[in-house]
Amino acid sequence: MRPEDPAARIDPELALREERRGRRVGDRYVRVIHPFAERFKRQAAGHLVASERVLQPTGPFGRAVELVRRLAIGRRVATEHELQERVGPIKGLAVFASDNISSSAYASEEIMRVLVLAGLGALALTMPTTIVIVAVMAIVVISYQQTIRAYPNGGGSFVVASENLGRGPGLVAAAAMLTDYVLTVAVSIAAGVAALTSVFPALFEQRVVLGVGFVVVLWLGNMRGIRESANVFAIPTYVYLVAMYGLLAFGIWQAVTGSLPEYSPPPAWLEEHGAEGLGLLLILRAFASGSVALTGTEAVSNGVPAFRPPETKNAGLVLILMGTFFASIFLGISFLSSQLGLVPDPDEQETVISQLARTLVGAGTPYHYLIQISTALLLVLAANTAFVAFPMLAGILGKERFLPRQFQYRGDRLAYSVGIVVLALLASVLIVIFEGSVTSLIPLYTVGVFMAFTLSQAGMVRHWWKLRDEKRGWRWRAALNGAGAVATGLVAVIVGVAKFALGAWMVLLLIPFLIGLMWAIERHYRSVEHALAVAPGEPLPPVRDPLVIVPISRLDRPALQALAYARSISNEVTAVHVNDDRDEIEVMRREWEARAGPVELVILESPYRALMAPLLAYIDAIDQMDPARPITVVLSELVPRHFWEYPLHNQSALRLKLRLFLRPNTVVIDVPYHLPPSA
Amino acid sequence: MRPEDPAARIDPELALREERRGRRVGDRYVRVIHPFAERFKRQAAGHLVASERVLQPTGPFGRAVELVRRLAIGRRVATEHELQERVGPIKGLAVFASDNISSSAYASEEIMRVLVLAGLGALALTMPTTIVIVAVMAIVVISYQQTIRAYPNGGGSFVVASENLGRGPGLVAAAAMLTDYVLTVAVSIAAGVAALTSVFPALFEQRVVLGVGFVVVLWLGNMRGIRESANVFAIPTYVYLVAMYGLLAFGIWQAVTGSLPEYSPPPAWLEEHGAEGLGLLLILRAFASGSVALTGTEAVSNGVPAFRPPETKNAGLVLILMGTFFASIFLGISFLSSQLGLVPDPDEQETVISQLARTLVGAGTPYHYLIQISTALLLVLAANTAFVAFPMLAGILGKERFLPRQFQYRGDRLAYSVGIVVLALLASVLIVIFEGSVTSLIPLYTVGVFMAFTLSQAGMVRHWWKLRDEKRGWRWRAALNGAGAVATGLVAVIVGVAKFALGAWMVLLLIPFLIGLMWAIERHYRSVEHALAVAPGEPLPPVRDPLVIVPISRLDRPALQALAYARSISNEVTAVHVNDDRDEIEVMRREWEARAGPVELVILESPYRALMAPLLAYIDAIDQMDPARPITVVLSELVPRHFWEYPLHNQSALRLKLRLFLRPNTVVIDVPYHLPPSA
């Protein structure tokens, strides 16, 4: 069959082997194997530890792929070598607060975009709306201080809501957060691109391509596992803070001294005028748009264990700093925009921050570029927060069986590869569908976040209630979290109502769908697990010689190999030949007598030319004769030399396999026949 | 394992069985099986004939599909019941000549479309061009008379060219004819739709949809096998002939009596004017466009065996009639168009025939509708000729190994299903790409046909030369076919040159590509056949007990079933568990000792979390110890209850199977575990 000399294949590593065959120990067959020392380390009897060598490809093509892979995402990391790099308040602010702080880059603008629909005069409401949102933020920050202390191992809303309110609310929070993370990536990257195109207008036409490009960069970066990158993170966050404070201080000084420069609105504005009335709904919509400012607040309480001890204190400090920085920048931008009379660009070609900067420091000055580029960088890094959080949450949900198991799998660098890929794909799809427009994405964004906030805070109220006997001051703690829950719940309702027709309906449909899906997945996994579990006293399944059928179309080498294999596994082998041509049947019968050895041949003549149906009917007939015994079908499959030759072979084997796979009590064996390379 | 009582599954049909088990006859195991009499008939020992019953689906869903299938394409036909319905000259003309005669519906128009580019005056050349083409046609018809006599079993150009000129020219002819058949369908249907939209202008916007709709009708009709349909064919052919002769006679009478009515050109024409000079190239292009008239000539010589005896005489008569009918209609249309001063509609909204009819008998009169509808029907039926010829040629090429084997397969109604589907798809793609425009498709059409004609006629010259010693008059016969070859060869060159830039280049690229592909497919099949053939004296492959490996991820029912199966086929079974978590490894080890029975467990710890690589390295190690023995990997696969549950399971098993399939000396066994329906 395989004419080559076995000795020619022996490897120098074989020197390590001690025995060629296994031996019997009592009634058990034991293979004593001493595999190559470079590939496995013997840990104990029957316990080998694979070295990184087993992952090294051997062929030249494989090695090239491996090289590219390593350049792109780096060396593999063993599970035990996982580093949980801890951060102090300074790095912590950069890592966990960038998402929230970056919202200041578009929050004021989104308020103004809604208000201006009622005309320039309505922009006077920008500042009051900002103040209300900052007040809500203050409540949320204080409320989350308690979550940090109560959940030093990380208090994401899924954890807090599941533990205190039960599975249902936990799943609502999980679905809301998954949706939210996808939107965080899409919105932050769209806003980052907008910051860039404000100073490089030539890029405006390419904003979708640019956005997807940033997603790809984040995808690759996260496949590396950007854990060690807090230093890189710190830079744009602090550059943004310094540059923004400089700009705001300069502007406020001008405002105080009455020396604010003249503002020239974007050209598109001059053609459009506000037409809607300034009703309550419009004000609520403005508030709903601006409350995007609170997104990202949860990152800190999620990440408590990543802080250096004292963890809760450091995390609490970062949360306060984050709120303070964010609120002051947000207020500053809204204040100066009102003072200058800025109007948002209806074409979304120039952001409000860019208008502010160019009015204060001059268009195209280095400081204008500094503001725009640091804003863009910060926004892309904010998207990265979601790239860390989404795969982790999906991994937890995978472990709890609410998502497919694959989400649990951690790649060569310990990153949750599947979650990262799924997030990158979904965010790219959003950027393409919404053509990279922040304003179109915003209505979808905030509903989910505030639902999760509300559930998390409500869970905290329950948490304190449960601890009422052991914890002093549980009343005021519960009251604080209760205030947070009421405030965020109100915002969730306002956002849902005010933005419903603009896109929030999609999220309000998606979240229940996701919950249903997760529930169905969990039910399925549990039911399967239950069905497959082996009861302690249950007898082992019986060992019975299989009845073997070998479909034969031609009497060639693959067929003879399949027959030899079939005879090696059972004494009850029948070959079956299906054909509609009597002459060919006669030829087969004669060749069979001459060549095939001691196996019975059954010929199924098929006048209607069907191949599958007679074979399946024959298998049924055999099965009926002895239903308890498994039926085994041995198929020979030709392995062509090149993949493009596949369509020329094995079509019948493939169809038969698909049909038999669904047949109970049937096992299919593929005996591949590899074409010799010379032929 | 399967707790149900085997007796509960016994079928009443089981009463027919005689023995439960096989018996040994000499050294051979023989299973004496008496399957259900309704499904199989015993022909001889070990030779069963399947009845149509085996094809009947049993489930309700399957029965519904079967019902729809039968309504759409009819009852299954057994191979032996194939009817070769013979036709006489009257039906024969309808079946085999409709393709060619239908060309008269657009040949004049395509000449005029080219000439008019040089202005209205150039249309005076329509009649002379028509006469030259008719002369070429006469040569071809006479030349093909000889092919009919020489090849009473069917003389398609592939057969004639291969037999007389060799494989290379045969393949050129085959590639040309395959291309041509696809274009026949696309052009005829586009022209048929144009005939309809000329009288129903509202349909013009939908011409692509209509065209694809006709392709679908032909596809379904041919899956039925429209052999019995000559009667249906006869009607539109003769209606077209009668209606057209009536129109032409009326018109010629008016022309003779000088009473031709006034012609009003289509509105679009008034805005456009011919701008090109009337050079030789333009005249050649007009000739090339008009020579589309000769397409379909080969159908008769291809179909000789389908005629009633005397076959050659009947076929020869039909060929002459076809040429006469076609030529007279073609000349008549060109003559009257010149007399009336018709101009083709640049928007392709109204055909020249429709303009002719409405001018002679009045727009919207019943006779106008009769002309247009019978033209449309004839053209669709002409497309059907290709639906018969293409799959047959592809089947022959499949049998000769020049195309994938699947093209040989004949479906339930003896139609070559794969060829029919491929033709329908390709023609639909052409109609969509060329937006259903006859004029855009024409440049691609004729090159292939004339190449095939030339090769076929040249082959005939060679044929007579080979018979020079036995056949009297071989010289003049060879001269006749030589004249045909020269005439068609000239046309092929003219078409190739004049239409090169307009689209002929695509065909001139496609044909060599197809030839290369067919040659490569044949080489591949032959080389594989050679490599797989078993030499007469060669010993049978040895029968050796396989070394069995069972990868185990959890110790559940599917795993235990796989282990039981593995033990049933070999005494040398090793279970392998790959994991990166030491705690889980410890749990597995303890459960194993408690539950797994007499099989050795090897644990492969994988610190880098890879599943495949350590397993493959371990298999390599075992392989190195005894390279001559096959290695068998038994995988348990969960069969979920619903197809949408697949993504939740078996991902690792699938990946492992793909990897192992390419590994030499390795056999993979799938042991499916079917979830009990209750769980």
PDB file of N, CA and C in Angstrom, chain A residues 231-269:
ATOM      1  N   ASN A 231       1.371  53.010  29.655  1.00  0.00           N
ATOM      2  CA  ASN A 231       2.237  54.170  29.408  1.00  0.00           C
ATOM      3  C   ASN A 231       1.824  54.888  28.135  1.00  0.00           C
ATOM      4  N   VAL A 232       1.575  54.106  27.092  1.00  0.00           N
ATOM      5  CA  VAL A 232       1.164  54.702  25.828  1.00  0.00           C
ATOM      6  C   VAL A 232      -0.163  55.430  26.012  1.00  0.00           C
ATOM      7  N   PHE A 233      -1.057  54.813  26.793  1.00  0.00           N
ATOM      8  CA  PHE A 233      -2.350  55.427  27.036  1.00  0.00           C
ATOM      9  C   PHE A 233      -2.229  56.771  27.723  1.00  0.00           C
ATOM     10  N   ALA A 234      -1.319  56.841  28.688  1.00  0.00           N
ATOM     11  CA  ALA A 234      -1.243  58.026  29.525  1.00  0.00           C
ATOM     12  C   ALA A 234      -0.986  59.275  28.692  1.00  0.00           C
ATOM     13  N   ILE A 235      -0.158  59.131  27.658  1.00  0.00           N
ATOM     14  CA  ILE A 235       0.274  60.336  26.939  1.00  0.00           C
ATOM     15  C   ILE A 235      -0.896  61.117  26.342  1.00  0.00           C
ATOM     16  N   PRO A 236      -1.707  60.532  25.443  1.00  0.00           N
ATOM     17  CA  PRO A 236      -2.751  61.376  24.832  1.00  0.00           C
ATOM     18  C   PRO A 236      -3.766  61.895  25.834  1.00  0.00           C
ATOM     19  N   THR A 237      -4.052  61.122  26.881  1.00  0.00           N
ATOM     20  CA  THR A 237      -5.012  61.608  27.871  1.00  0.00           C
ATOM     21  C   THR A 237      -4.512  62.906  28.492  1.00  0.00           C
ATOM     22  N   TYR A 238      -3.246  62.896  28.924  1.00  0.00           N
ATOM     23  CA  TYR A 238      -2.735  64.092  29.594  1.00  0.00           C
ATOM     24  C   TYR A 238      -2.477  65.214  28.610  1.00  0.00           C
ATOM     25  N   VAL A 239      -2.049  64.892  27.397  1.00  0.00           N
ATOM     26  CA  VAL A 239      -1.900  65.956  26.393  1.00  0.00           C
ATOM     27  C   VAL A 239      -3.247  66.631  26.157  1.00  0.00           C
ATOM     28  N   TYR A 240      -4.306  65.817  26.051  1.00  0.00           N
ATOM     29  CA  TYR A 240      -5.637  66.370  25.824  1.00  0.00           C
ATOM     30  C   TYR A 240      -6.033  67.283  26.972  1.00  0.00           C
ATOM     31  N   LEU A 241      -5.816  66.771  28.224  1.00  0.00           N
ATOM     32  CA  LEU A 241      -6.213  67.574  29.386  1.00  0.00           C
ATOM     33  C   LEU A 241      -5.491  68.912  29.377  1.00  0.00           C
ATOM     34  N   VAL A 242      -4.167  68.871  29.199  1.00  0.00           N
ATOM     35  CA  VAL A 242      -3.374  70.105  29.250  1.00  0.00           C
ATOM     36  C   VAL A 242      -3.790  71.054  28.130  1.00  0.00           C
ATOM     37  N   ALA A 243      -3.889  70.516  26.894  1.00  0.00           N
ATOM     38  CA  ALA A 243      -4.217  71.377  25.758  1.00  0.00           C
ATOM     39  C   ALA A 243      -5.606  71.990  25.937  1.00  0.00           C
ATOM     40  N   MET A 244      -6.541  71.190  26.399  1.00  0.00           N
ATOM     41  CA  MET A 244      -7.909  71.667  26.526  1.00  0.00           C
ATOM     42  C   MET A 244      -8.021  72.721  27.631  1.00  0.00           C
ATOM     43  N   TYR A 245      -7.364  72.433  28.767  1.00  0.00           N
ATOM     44  CA  TYR A 245      -7.400  73.441  29.830  1.00  0.00           C
ATOM     45  C   TYR A 245      -6.753  74.733  29.366  1.00  0.00           C
ATOM     46  N   GLY A 246      -5.673  74.636  28.635  1.00  0.00           N
ATOM     47  CA  GLY A 246      -5.022  75.847  28.113  1.00  0.00           C
ATOM     48  C   GLY A 246      -5.988  76.655  27.259  1.00  0.00           C
ATOM     49  N   LEU A 247      -6.649  75.941  26.348  1.00  0.00           N
ATOM     50  CA  LEU A 247      -7.577  76.613  25.437  1.00  0.00           C
ATOM     51  C   LEU A 247      -8.717  77.273  26.212  1.00  0.00           C
ATOM     52  N   LEU A 248      -9.285  76.488  27.176  1.00  0.00           N
ATOM     53  CA  LEU A 248     -10.435  77.012  27.915  1.00  0.00           C
ATOM     54  C   LEU A 248     -10.014  78.203  28.783  1.00  0.00           C
ATOM     55  N   ALA A 249      -8.856  78.110  29.422  1.00  0.00           N
ATOM     56  CA  ALA A 249      -8.390  79.206  30.271  1.00  0.00           C
ATOM     57  C   ALA A 249      -8.214  80.473  29.431  1.00  0.00           C
ATOM     58  N   PHE A 250      -7.581  80.291  28.243  1.00  0.00           N
ATOM     59  CA  PHE A 250      -7.375  81.428  27.353  1.00  0.00           C
ATOM     60  C   PHE A 250      -8.717  82.042  26.955  1.00  0.00           C
ATOM     61  N   GLY A 251      -9.663  81.187  26.615  1.00  0.00           N
ATOM     62  CA  GLY A 251     -10.981  81.667  26.188  1.00  0.00           C
ATOM     63  C   GLY A 251     -11.713  82.366  27.317  1.00  0.00           C
ATOM     64  N   ILE A 252     -11.669  81.774  28.521  1.00  0.00           N
ATOM     65  CA  ILE A 252     -12.402  82.382  29.645  1.00  0.00           C
ATOM     66  C   ILE A 252     -11.776  83.732  30.018  1.00  0.00           C
ATOM     67  N   TRP A 253     -10.442  83.781  29.940  1.00  0.00           N
ATOM     68  CA  TRP A 253      -9.783  85.067  30.217  1.00  0.00           C
ATOM     69  C   TRP A 253     -10.251  86.110  29.212  1.00  0.00           C
ATOM     70  N   GLN A 254     -10.318  85.736  27.929  1.00  0.00           N
ATOM     71  CA  GLN A 254     -10.817  86.680  26.908  1.00  0.00           C
ATOM     72  C   GLN A 254     -12.256  87.083  27.193  1.00  0.00           C
ATOM     73  N   ALA A 255     -13.062  86.074  27.605  1.00  0.00           N
ATOM     74  CA  ALA A 255     -14.469  86.376  27.887  1.00  0.00           C
ATOM     75  C   ALA A 255     -14.591  87.350  29.051  1.00  0.00           C
ATOM     76  N   VAL A 256     -13.773  87.107  30.101  1.00  0.00           N
ATOM     77  CA  VAL A 256     -13.834  87.972  31.283  1.00  0.00           C
ATOM     78  C   VAL A 256     -13.394  89.376  30.916  1.00  0.00           C
ATOM     79  N   THR A 257     -12.339  89.473  30.111  1.00  0.00           N
ATOM     80  CA  THR A 257     -11.842  90.808  29.739  1.00  0.00           C
ATOM     81  C   THR A 257     -12.621  91.394  28.570  1.00  0.00           C
ATOM     82  N   GLY A 258     -13.649  90.654  28.092  1.00  0.00           N
ATOM     83  CA  GLY A 258     -14.468  91.212  27.006  1.00  0.00           C
ATOM     84  C   GLY A 258     -13.744  91.295  25.680  1.00  0.00           C
ATOM     85  N   SER A 259     -12.706  90.481  25.477  1.00  0.00           N
ATOM     86  CA  SER A 259     -11.929  90.596  24.230  1.00  0.00           C
ATOM     87  C   SER A 259     -12.092  89.362  23.340  1.00  0.00           C
ATOM     88  N   LEU A 260     -13.273  88.718  23.425  1.00  0.00           N
ATOM     89  CA  LEU A 260     -13.479  87.531  22.577  1.00  0.00           C
ATOM     90  C   LEU A 260     -13.457  87.912  21.103  1.00  0.00           C
ATOM     91  N   PRO A 261     -12.796  87.136  20.266  1.00  0.00           N
ATOM     92  CA  PRO A 261     -12.739  87.488  18.841  1.00  0.00           C
ATOM     93  C   PRO A 261     -14.075  87.257  18.124  1.00  0.00           C
ATOM     94  N   GLU A 262     -14.141  87.789  16.908  1.00  0.00           N
ATOM     95  CA  GLU A 262     -15.322  87.597  16.047  1.00  0.00           C
ATOM     96  C   GLU A 262     -15.355  86.140  15.564  1.00  0.00           C
ATOM     97  N   TYR A 263     -16.577  85.554  15.456  1.00  0.00           N
ATOM     98  CA  TYR A 263     -16.713  84.157  15.021  1.00  0.00           C
ATOM     99  C   TYR A 263     -17.300  84.101  13.622  1.00  0.00           C
ATOM    100  N   SER A 264     -16.710  83.335  12.754  1.00  0.00           N
ATOM    101  CA  SER A 264     -17.306  83.149  11.420  1.00  0.00           C
ATOM    102  C   SER A 264     -17.881  81.744  11.307  1.00  0.00           C
ATOM    103  N   PRO A 265     -19.200  81.622  11.144  1.00  0.00           N
ATOM    104  CA  PRO A 265     -19.847  80.303  11.126  1.00  0.00           C
ATOM    105  C   PRO A 265     -19.456  79.507   9.875  1.00  0.00           C
ATOM    106  N   PRO A 266     -19.616  78.190   9.936  1.00  0.00           N
ATOM    107  CA  PRO A 266     -19.279  77.365   8.759  1.00  0.00           C
ATOM    108  C   PRO A 266     -20.194  77.728   7.603  1.00  0.00           C
ATOM    109  N   PRO A 267     -19.703  77.614   6.367  1.00  0.00           N
ATOM    110  CA  PRO A 267     -20.484  78.102   5.211  1.00  0.00           C
ATOM    111  C   PRO A 267     -21.848  77.426   5.093  1.00  0.00           C
ATOM    112  N   ALA A 268     -21.933  76.119   5.369  1.00  0.00           N
ATOM    113  CA  ALA A 268     -23.209  75.421   5.159  1.00  0.00           C
ATOM    114  C   ALA A 268     -24.301  76.014   6.039  1.00  0.00           C
ATOM    115  N   TRP A 269     -23.915  76.530   7.188  1.00  0.00           N
ATOM    116  CA  TRP A 269     -24.906  77.052   8.119  1.00  0.00           C
ATOM    117  C   TRP A 269     -25.755  78.152   7.504  1.00  0.00           C
TER     118      TRP A 269
END
